[in-house]
Every structure is written in structure tokens, then in C-alpha cells.
Amino acid sequence: MTLPDGGPGGTPQSMEGKAMHALVERLYPICRSITGDGLRRTLDIIGEYVPLSVTEVPTGTTVLDWNVPKEWNIRDAYVKDPSGRRVIDFRASNLHVVGYSVPVSGTYSLEELRPHLHTLPDRPSLVPYRTSYYAETWGFCLSQDTLDGLGDGPYEVLIDSTLEDGSLTIAEHVVPGRLAEEVVISCHVCHPSLANDNLAGVAVAVALARTLREPRYTYRFLFMPGTIGAITWLALNRERLHLVRAGLTLACAGDPGPLTYKRSRRGDAEIDRAVTHVLRGREHSVLEFSPYGYDERQFCSPGFNLPFGGLTRTPYAGYPEYHTSGDNPGFVTPAAMEDTLDALKQVVEVLEGDGTYVNLSPYGEPQLGRRGLYESLGGRSDTKQAQMAMLWVLNLSDGEHSLLDISRRSKLPFADVKAAAEALLDAGLMEEKR
Amino acid sequence: MTLPDGGPGGTPQSMEGKAMHALVERLYPICRSITGDGLRRTLDIIGEYVPLSVTEVPTGTTVLDWNVPKEWNIRDAYVKDPSGRRVIDFRASNLHVVGYSVPVSGTYSLEELRPHLHTLPDRPSLVPYRTSYYAETWGFCLSQDTLDGLGDGPYEVLIDSTLEDGSLTIAEHVVPGRLAEEVVISCHVCHPSLANDNLAGVAVAVALARTLREPRYTYRFLFMPGTIGAITWLALNRERLHLVRAGLTLACAGDPGPLTYKRSRRGDAEIDRAVTHVLRGREHSVLEFSPYGYDERQFCSPGFNLPFGGLTRTPYAGYPEYHTSGDNPGFVTPAAMEDTLDALKQVVEVLEGDGTYVNLSPYGEPQLGRRGLYESLGGRSDTKQAQMAMLWVLNLSDGEHSLLDISRRSKLPFADVKAAAEALLDAGLMEEKR
Amino acid sequence: MTLPDGGPGGTPQSMEGKAMHALVERLYPICRSITGDGLRRTLDIIGEYVPLSVTEVPTGTTVLDWNVPKEWNIRDAYVKDPSGRRVIDFRASNLHVVGYSVPVSGTYSLEELRPHLHTLPDRPSLVPYRTSYYAETWGFCLSQDTLDGLGDGPYEVLIDSTLEDGSLTIAEHVVPGRLAEEVVISCHVCHPSLANDNLAGVAVAVALARTLREPRYTYRFLFMPGTIGAITWLALNRERLHLVRAGLTLACAGDPGPLTYKRSRRGDAEIDRAVTHVLRGREHSVLEFSPYGYDERQFCSPGFNLPFGGLTRTPYAGYPEYHTSGDNPGFVTPAAMEDTLDALKQVVEVLEGDGTYVNLSPYGEPQLGRRGLYESLGGRSDTKQAQMAMLWVLNLSDGEHSLLDISRRSKLPFADVKAAAEALLDAGLMEEKR
């Protein structure tokens, strides 16, 4: 059976930008929340691309300082005007209902409805995204333009939802490595029809997972609801957290802005050094850690203090389409997702390839020429980057500097430094630090 | 009895800019020096606003490497031209006499007088301020314009001064705190008719002292002559210096320039961190420590190395009016003094409010919502500063970061961080570090 | 006997820019390489200015990871066109022959010659400098313009060279100091007719050596071939390297560009702090260490990690004349060499004069006035630099800061700080740290 490029399938194969975008479009219509069948349907689809192990955690389970909430499901919702027309219609966009709205059915004047209506007066054509997970209420989101056109009513209002004991769903895809130490990539999957936040992140994570072949480290991809999902995963995996060598939360991975890296709480963990080095060659920005944004705020809470950074393109709340109907599949581009994926592949390359070596001929430079590692014609001023990389590796391989350190200090691409190290190992000029 | 706003009185009450400026104007005409009755009269007036304890230290007392000098007093001084007109007149401005001039009475030609005349050729309309405390001499200061208009003489010259054994006067105002540890504010009071340097500093210090109510730390305000006063105080208080937690020399506090903080010799003491954080929101500059300027050079001498910074507006010698007749009450403004006072109040707020706490729910974020500390409607991008402050305090309260550290890292106002800490303490989510 | 200014002679005396330039011109025509009689003739001439001790190290000697190569000598070389004219002529410039070319004699068509001809197509009027020390081959260097004018041939080709067992020559000039600890200045002398690289360095080193009089440290000047010379010297002096307190490789010392300092591998060694402080007052740039350039790459190999920086004007490969016939005596100027020499003299002044002292009156400022160290008239704003230097030395002389540290922190010239320290020592206010 031949799979279309990037399509579902058990066999790892590369996914291009178009395939990632197709996955975004496929997931976009589903009404996700922090629990419920929309979330399960989403994970089923992801599972067509990469095998997932799914955990259901019952309502009421204590997870750290929290409890798993009731499960929310919704079938339909509307506000009908006196003529019977759906002026607000869940079927048109699931953003129209405040997430976790309790069931409601009745007739309301506009005046009575107003406290339940949410708009963005400063962006009057967009529908906002709102939730109320932990305070039982109900509401509708609509554009200010729509609101401005509404008469006094009365309106027939329906929210056909359930909020009942059930479970919270989290899913993991693991690529086993030679080592038990783990690199964790975490994507929130709780948002309904928002493309950049975070279907693009999901698509890029899936694409990255499919590139990994017998890696050194174990790679764990987490697809779970924001906040309560991360808290649940942390609660369930507390005993295993010492295995986390590096982590990234991946979000907003498809908008046209440049990549943005937010440092871990530690500030200079290996993941921080790896990502900032990889981003050197691209337009990008680096933010210091702050305890807000995505689930890095849970992974980096002081009790855990895991080495988790955050990778986005334009960061959270940094674009006008953020948490609105403007964040649709047209807002994310195949090229941007490819760029995010490419940076992540390089980060993986650094994590996989890093190591610390000891120069066995540390007194003066070893004579590279007689080992075929140095060009014989002297006097030229355009020494090749490969030779420069060898000199840097030899000079700094005193057991105190890793290849990543050497890349950073020499400002040479990691791949060149790695290749130099391998040539020097082959020539017997270095050995791995014990 | 009702006191006019900011007027003298034993009861603490706030002083506004106008009241501070009125104090500057009241003190301005007095002929102060490092000893003498002008200094005592100045302290008497300050004592009307805040109670002072005054110490007289006799001439000849050994203080560190120095000896208390003779006491200087002056009643009159002039240079009369052949027509009997006072062409230089102490009664017009006490700057006209070189401080510590020995008595003189006689007739001099202009040629003979010249070595005793001091002018500012580059600012020809201003009278300079000059002293000669430790080399017995006499002299007059005048504008270059006046000098240019003088004929050959002869001139009748009188300095009716005395330089005799007496004492040096230093005064302290103490606001007792719950703790014996002290915050020290030091103002030099030895300059004659110079408003910014340092009557404005005195007025602001008085105003600050009157705002303090049952503070945590003990606050000590020093009003004493520059250099020899600080040296004398240090000599007398050597055994108590371990109680000094933080200190500031306060000078040039009323000119219209922006605030300037000069770091302590330690460079990153608590006072340095507190002041630089408070100044963040204002136009200001920060200078590294240097062993010149005001009495921080004594407090920060290497044997003491006290955590003393220096707060000024435009720093010493940084404005053309510095140490001239141009530094008069018109040069200092109520608004500038209020701004200095406001910054100092915030510094006090930081010192008083700082503390280090331990998050008792450090694994993941605690659920603030069920404690009423987090708004229930999710999805909004305009998270309130108060909630951000809570997240920062929770994230960094690992026993290693004080609230000031958290303010600096989060770039949030200290008051917000403090309020967040109090809310979290009330909710039982934190405890003070033992 | 009177010596012309800067001329040869056993008696130390100063050499001005003109004299340094004359030495460059004198050495320029000699065909130097990493071994051979041209190198020896060069050292003979240097020895006329400063006494040298010369070491010959036989071919085949193992030096670190290398072996001393065969000795190369050349008498003549040419390419004659069919009319018998020397179209490439060693006698016109020794750059025309690839260094270490093996003997050749025969007739070649242009087509056959081409693989042996080296040009610079992007700088068509210049002849490149090329060598092939460790791969036996032969070749000619010529301008692209000349190559473009050559017909098909046939050409008569001669290289009258020998490549035989012999020895490698290295020379040292030592100025003994009161201490055995050494400051090492290393110049490569292996390049044929290239003026800036490195005859200017040689001339400046010679001039510096002649200024030294009974120094505190021992000064060792190394004149030796690049790479293999440094490796040989390091191999022969391994047991003595602990005596190296500071070192500099000196190259490209005469071009009109500003001075450039390249830090040692340590990055903040005494030599790094001394040179960067001296350069503060001049247009200059500072580069981080890199394992390429001149022999600092050997001295700073990880096994030795000696505190060696590199001083140049425009750094290696940073000017279009680099390693071409454009680097002739007209490219280097007396003024530039004097500037390099002046900076080096100041570096020596810092190394010689640095020390750490303890203020014996550390509580408050000592009363400088009664010791004649402070002017008596107070109030002036133009405090003299000498007084500022004294205050800085007193304040930072706590046994933790050297005079160089104090110069750097105060941004005062080292000479002023040193003079202040001497005045304070004379006054009994400080003592040297034990």
C-alpha cells in the first residue's frame, strides 16, 4: 500500500508543508475542549499518523492541586431571532459557544441575553474564543457587528450540552531511543476551531515524530489539554520526571511571523542552548522565561523546574487573530510550518549529536596534513569551514566543552562541528569523555 | 493646635513640595560651615520639623585619621573701595567669603588683593563657593564681572571671623523600628547659601522622616558636615555599624534634572537593587561607584564598605550652577523635590516590604480559581497585572528569590508583587522562609 | 662609537619609525622559508640589532606531533618563453616560486604548466604567496595579468632548489629580569618578501627589545618560523613553560589600520586585561580567541593553554594585500610601526608596574591634605586626575584589586594610578600585599 505523501499511515515518512496544512484543515472543524468527544476524535485522527497511547483519567481524580473536571459534550447551540433564524449558530462555528457552557433552553430578551454575549469591540468582525471551565455558566461569542444588528428580541436560546462525570483524555506518542532519557514535545489540543493555536503545533509535532529513526534519546510527544492536561500528566508521571532531559512546548507553529523561543525557567539549560544556537541563522527572537503562556508554566513550576522551553512563531496574544475566528486555516501557511519543522529537526540534530570529547594530542596542533585532514597548499586566506571546525574542536575539546558549546563559541553550524568531531575521532585524535 | 501643611511641629505629617521649598528658603540665608553657629542655627530649625539629638565633638578630638578642627564663626566681611562702598559684601551673600577665612583687617591695593580673590572666568556673572578648612588663609569670592570693574584701590578689607577651639556639631533623627537594623539617610549641612547642594536634600530628608510610621527597620537621618562630619560619626559609631542594613547619601535633591543613583562600592547590595528597581519607571541614570562625590566615599571606604549608595538629581559638578551663587532657591523646584521624595518613599516601601517566601504548592500551578484568586472566564488575552504578579510570585518563591528579586525579574511594580504575595499568604499558598 | 639612530649595535637605544622601516626594507628581498639559508641570513641581520641565541634542530627530530622537515634552499627559478625571455623570474620576486618547490628542469606547454601556476583572478595585478611544505610538489605564482598574456609555449622551466636533510633554525633574544617569570613576544620569520607579514612585526619587536632596561620580568623574544617553529620551541621548552607569565604573538604590525587585539584562549588573563586597558584610549578592536591566525594557536592549544594573546594592526587576511606582492615595504608605514611600538611599551609598563597593595588607613579617607597630597582650596569642581587616582587607589586597595584592576575600573591611565600608588606608599598609607 502506498500512502500519499504525508498522509496517515503506520510507516514513518516525511510530511511536507502541504501535508501538515492538510492535517490542520482536517482537524479544524472539530469542537474540542479540555474533555469530551471532540478531543477524542482529534486524537483518533492524530493516531492515524503516529501511534498513540491514550489515557482516560476519571472526573474527580486528584491531580496535584487540582481535580479532573466533569466531562463536557455539546451537540448543538443557537440563538434564534423572532423569525426563527439562527442569528448565532454553533453549526457555523464552534467558537460561538463559550466552552463548558451548561445546558440552557428558553426565551430571552436581548437585554437578558447581554450578560451572556461576548464580543471584541475593537475587532468588530471577529468572533472571540471564551471558556468557563471551573465556574458553571453559559454564554455565546459573536462578532460585534452581529451584536450591533440584533433587535430587542425575544430570542429562543438553546445550548444542547452535557456536563457530567466522565474523563479527561491525554495521548502520548513515544519513539524509543537507545537511552531512557527523554526529550518531550508537548502540544495542547484543547482549543476548538483555532488553527495556529494549536493545530499547526500538532501538525508540526506529528511531522517531526515521523522523521525520527532509532534516536539516541527517547522522544515523547504529548497531545493533551492545556493546563489541566499538563497537570494531570505531571501528576501521573511524577516518578519518571528525572528522565526528562529536555522539553519543548510547541504552539502557534504556523503563522507567518518569525520563530520565537522562550527560555526555560533555568534559563541556560541544554534545550535553551540548543534552540538559541539553531535559531542563530534565522530571523527570530528569544524571550526570557515568564510564568505565563503555554504549559511550560506547569513544567517549569518551581517544584518540578524541568528544562522546558517554549517554541512558537508569533507568541501567544501577539497577533490580532489570537483566540478569535481570524485564527483559521488561512492564517497558517505550509511554508511557516515547514520552517518550524526544519528548526525542530536541527534542534533534534543538536541534542542527538552533542557530546564532549578529549583531544588526545593537546600539545600544539596535531599535524592534520599527514592524516589527510588539512589541505597541503599553504598561504591561502580562504580556509575552508570544515578545517576551521576541526581546529575549533581540537582546541576546545579539553573535556570541558561539548560540541554544542564549541558551535556556540565558534559560531559554526552544529553540523560542521559534528562532522569535524567525527573525522577527528576516526583519525584517533580524540576520544569521548568518560 | 493645627499646623500649616508641612510646617514645623512634633507630629508627623506629610510635607508637600511647597513646604519643602519653604524650608529651603528659610535655611538659605544662614552662613553654614563645617562648624560654628550657622550650622547650629540650621539644626535648630530642622529640629522644629523632626526631633534631633545633637552631639558636640570638641576641637582636637581624634576621629579616625583626622582631628576635629577649630570652630569657625564670622560676623561680617567686606572689601570697601576708596569711596567707602562695599564692593564685596558678606551681608549680600555669605558666598563672598572663603569658608574658614582667618580674621583680616587692613588696606590693600588691587594687586595685593588679587591672590585672595576667586572668580569663575568662564561664568563671569556667578560668585564661586570656596573653602580652606585645613590651610589657614583668607579670601573673597566674587563674580568676574565685579572683578573686571574694580580699580587699583586702595581697598579697606575686613574679615571679622574667629577660628578657635570649639566643637563640631552633628545631629541625628531616629525613627525606631521593630528591628534594630538600620536604614541610614545622610545629608551634608555644611554648605552656606547653596540651595540644591544641599538644602533641598535636607528638606526632602525631613519630609521623608515625617512619613514613617512604626517601620520594620529603624531609620536614622544624619544631618552633619560633609567629610569631617561623616568621619566623626563613623568614628563615634564604629561599634554600631554592623546594624546598618542600607544607606543613602542624599544631595542635590531639588534641581530639575532626572534622578541619578550612584551604586554602593559593593555594586549590588540590597539598596542598589531597591533603588535601581524603583527608578525603572522614571527617566533616570545609574552610575557605578566612584570614590568621589558626597559622603558615600567615607561610608564606602574599604575598611567600612557599608552598603551606601548616593541619590541625587543632577549629580555633583554636573550643572553650571554647582558651587556658585546660581545655586539659589530659584534653581530648585517643589516638583523636583516631590519627585525625589516620591522615589524615596518607594525605596522605603521596597525595603520595608521585601521578604522571601516559599510556595507551599510548588508542583504545577495551584488552582487559583477555586480560591477566588483567578478570573473564571478563560481565553482573554488581557490578563490582569495582579494575576501576572501572583503567577510570578508563585513561580519564583522557591526560597531563593525575594519579592524584590521577583519584581526585578518580572518588571512588575514592587507594590503589585507585594500585594500578590499577601493574597497568596492569606490563601495559605505560601509561607515566609524561615 | 656613535651609532646611527636605530641602526645595528650592541648598545640598547631607541629605534624610531624610520629606523624600523629601514630594517623592514633591508630584510624584504631575502627569500625566507620555514628552513634554509634565507632564514639564517634574516636572523644574522636581526642579531646585529639585538643579540640572539640560535638553535638548529635537525631534520627528522620529533617535535610534539610533528617532525622537523627537510631543509629547503633555492638559488634560481624561471619560466622562459620561446624567445628565451624570463616571463616568470625568481630574481624579480621570490614570491614567484611556491615555497618548498622541489627541483624541476624541463620544457612544458602552457597546458602542461597550468596545474603548477597560481594566480589571484579577483586581484589580477597581484602575485600570490603559496607554499607546500608537507606535500612534495612545485609551482609558480604569478599575476593573472601575466598569465593572460602567455602564449601556448613551449616554455623552459627551471627550479634550482634543494630539499635535503638539514635543520630548522629558531632564535631567541632574552632580556633578563629580576624575576625568572617571563613575558614572551613571538614573531614568525618564515615569510619571504612580505613586509607587513611579518617584517614589520620583527622590526617592532627589535625596537621594543632595545627599550628594556633591567626589567622586573624576564623578556624573551622569539624569532622563528610559523607553526613548525612554534611547535619546535614548545617541544624544546616544555619544562620551562610554567615560567611564562604572559605572551604575545606580534604580526602585521605596520599597516595603516588600527590596532587589533585577539584575546588568549583564557580570555581574561593578565595579558588580556593589560592590552585591552592600554588600547582603551586608541581606535582599536578586540577579538575573542579563535584557534586560527598566528602562533597563538600553538601557544593556546589546550594542553599548554598559555596566556598568549595576539597583537596586530589589521588582522590576518583582513586586507587585500595580505599574502600577495602588494604587501611590500610601501604598504607599511613608520607611523604605524611607532604606534604599535608605543602600545607595546605601555603594555610593558603595565606588566612591570602592576601590583596589589593594602590601604593601611582603610576606615574613611585618610587626611591627604596634611600629608601634602591634596589641594587645600575646597569647593572646586575640577579635581585633578592625580587626586582622583589617589582616591581610587585608596578605595580599592583592599588586597583584592591590583593597580591594573583599579585602572580598568576607574578608567584612569595606568601611569596615573601607578604614580598615585607610589605617592601613597611614600606617605606610608599603603603597603604591598604580602
PDB file of C-alpha atoms in Angstrom, chain B residues 265 302-303, chain C residues 355-363 366 390 392-403 406 421 424-434:
ATOM      1  CA  ARG B 265      31.023  50.146  46.423  1.00  0.00           C
ATOM      2  CA  PRO B 302      37.316  49.853  52.179  1.00  0.00           C
ATOM      3  CA  GLY B 303      37.549  49.344  55.941  1.00  0.00           C
TER       4      GLY B 303
ATOM      5  CA  GLY C 355      50.930  45.120  41.908  1.00  0.00           C
ATOM      6  CA  THR C 356      48.429  44.734  44.700  1.00  0.00           C
ATOM      7  CA  TYR C 357      48.519  46.954  47.762  1.00  0.00           C
ATOM      8  CA  VAL C 358      46.779  47.275  51.092  1.00  0.00           C
ATOM      9  CA  ASN C 359      45.475  50.603  52.357  1.00  0.00           C
ATOM     10  CA  LEU C 360      46.782  50.960  55.915  1.00  0.00           C
ATOM     11  CA  SER C 361      44.198  53.622  56.772  1.00  0.00           C
ATOM     12  CA  PRO C 362      41.083  51.971  55.366  1.00  0.00           C
ATOM     13  CA  TYR C 363      38.480  53.484  57.728  1.00  0.00           C
ATOM     14  CA  PRO C 366      42.920  59.348  55.314  1.00  0.00           C
ATOM     15  CA  MET C 390      44.815  58.587  44.816  1.00  0.00           C
ATOM     16  CA  TRP C 392      40.681  55.283  43.675  1.00  0.00           C
ATOM     17  CA  VAL C 393      43.857  53.547  44.806  1.00  0.00           C
ATOM     18  CA  LEU C 394      42.974  54.065  48.458  1.00  0.00           C
ATOM     19  CA  ASN C 395      39.414  52.896  47.995  1.00  0.00           C
ATOM     20  CA  LEU C 396      40.193  49.716  46.072  1.00  0.00           C
ATOM     21  CA  SER C 397      43.476  48.741  47.725  1.00  0.00           C
ATOM     22  CA  ASP C 398      41.927  46.126  49.945  1.00  0.00           C
ATOM     23  CA  GLY C 399      44.276  43.413  48.788  1.00  0.00           C
ATOM     24  CA  GLU C 400      41.756  42.227  46.209  1.00  0.00           C
ATOM     25  CA  HIS C 401      42.427  44.709  43.403  1.00  0.00           C
ATOM     26  CA  SER C 402      45.675  45.216  41.537  1.00  0.00           C
ATOM     27  CA  LEU C 403      46.656  48.587  40.126  1.00  0.00           C
ATOM     28  CA  ILE C 406      41.985  49.911  39.594  1.00  0.00           C
ATOM     29  CA  ALA C 421      50.248  54.292  44.408  1.00  0.00           C
ATOM     30  CA  LEU C 424      50.735  56.727  48.842  1.00  0.00           C
ATOM     31  CA  LEU C 425      53.478  54.184  49.518  1.00  0.00           C
ATOM     32  CA  ASP C 426      55.921  57.015  50.171  1.00  0.00           C
ATOM     33  CA  ALA C 427      53.432  58.569  52.570  1.00  0.00           C
ATOM     34  CA  GLY C 428      53.191  55.305  54.486  1.00  0.00           C
ATOM     35  CA  LEU C 429      49.496  54.961  53.694  1.00  0.00           C
ATOM     36  CA  MET C 430      49.830  51.636  51.857  1.00  0.00           C
ATOM     37  CA  GLU C 431      51.996  48.585  51.812  1.00  0.00           C
ATOM     38  CA  GLU C 432      52.455  45.897  49.219  1.00  0.00           C
ATOM     39  CA  LYS C 433      50.237  42.893  49.736  1.00  0.00           C
ATOM     40  CA  ARG C 434      52.245  40.027  51.135  1.00  0.00           C
TER      41      ARG C 434
END
